Coordinates of C-alpha atoms in Angstrom, one line a residue:
L1 CA 4.5 30.9 85.3
E2 CA 7.5 33.2 85.7
Q3 CA 6.7 34.7 82.3
L4 CA 3.1 35.5 83.3
L5 CA 4.1 36.8 86.8
P6 CA 7.7 38.1 86.7
G7 CA 9.4 38.0 90.1
I8 CA 6.9 35.6 91.6
G9 CA 9.7 33.6 93.2
E10 CA 9.5 29.9 94.0
I11 CA 6.2 28.0 93.8
A12 CA 5.7 25.4 96.5
R13 CA 2.9 23.1 97.7
L14 CA 2.2 22.4 101.3
T15 CA -0.4 20.5 103.3
L16 CA -2.0 21.8 106.5
S17 CA -1.5 19.3 109.4
P18 CA -4.3 18.6 111.9
T19 CA -2.2 20.6 114.5
S20 CA -1.8 23.7 112.3
R21 CA -2.6 26.9 114.1
Y22 CA -4.3 28.2 111.0
L23 CA -7.3 25.8 111.0
G24 CA -10.8 27.0 111.5
E25 CA -10.1 30.8 111.3
V26 CA -11.6 33.1 108.7
S27 CA -8.5 35.4 108.5
A28 CA -6.0 32.5 108.5
L29 CA -4.8 32.9 104.9
A30 CA -4.0 36.5 105.3
R31 CA -2.2 35.8 108.6
L32 CA -0.1 33.0 107.0
E33 CA 0.8 35.2 104.0
H34 CA 1.8 38.1 106.3
R35 CA 3.7 36.0 108.8
A36 CA 5.6 33.9 106.3
G37 CA 5.9 36.5 103.5
V38 CA 4.3 34.3 100.8
K39 CA 1.3 34.6 98.5
V40 CA -1.3 31.9 98.5
L41 CA -2.1 31.2 94.8
A42 CA -4.5 28.3 95.2
L43 CA -6.2 26.0 97.8
G44 CA -6.8 22.3 97.2
R45 CA -9.6 20.4 99.0
D46 CA -11.4 17.2 98.2
G47 CA -9.7 16.7 94.9
S48 CA -10.3 20.2 93.4
F49 CA -8.4 23.5 93.5
E50 CA -9.7 27.0 94.0
V51 CA -7.5 29.7 92.5
A52 CA -6.9 32.8 94.5
P53 CA -9.0 31.7 97.6
G54 CA -10.8 34.6 99.3
S55 CA -10.0 36.0 102.7
D56 CA -13.2 34.4 104.0
T57 CA -11.9 30.9 103.3
V58 CA -11.7 28.7 106.5
L59 CA -8.8 26.3 106.4
E60 CA -9.2 22.6 107.2
A61 CA -6.7 19.9 108.1
G62 CA -5.5 18.3 104.9
D63 CA -6.0 21.4 102.7
E64 CA -3.2 21.9 100.2
L65 CA -1.9 25.3 99.6
V66 CA 0.0 26.4 96.5
I67 CA 2.2 29.3 97.5
A68 CA 4.8 31.6 96.0
G69 CA 7.7 33.4 97.6
T70 CA 11.4 33.2 98.3
P71 CA 12.7 29.8 99.1
D72 CA 13.1 30.8 102.8
A73 CA 9.6 32.2 102.9
C74 CA 8.1 29.0 101.4
A75 CA 10.1 26.9 104.0
H76 CA 8.8 29.2 106.8
A77 CA 5.2 28.8 105.6
A78 CA 5.6 25.0 105.5
S79 CA 6.8 25.1 109.0
L80 CA 3.9 27.2 110.2
A81 CA 1.4 25.0 108.3
S82 CA 2.7 21.9 110.0
G83 CA 2.0 23.0 113.5

């Protein structure tokens, strides 16, 4: 992936908890990206993944996000996603 997207940083996977502040909002992906400093690459739900989910995607508890960013940014995003 680094060869395809130089400088992409660390790739991490996180799961949204039922207490995440980002559930049920249309602009939640953009807010998470902005606040944590990561890029959401894919969203997993019900056993399938959507690459580059749109800004109109509404997040649900249990959704898996594949993100890219610095190690600190990915850790921050995981913290935000958990509650």
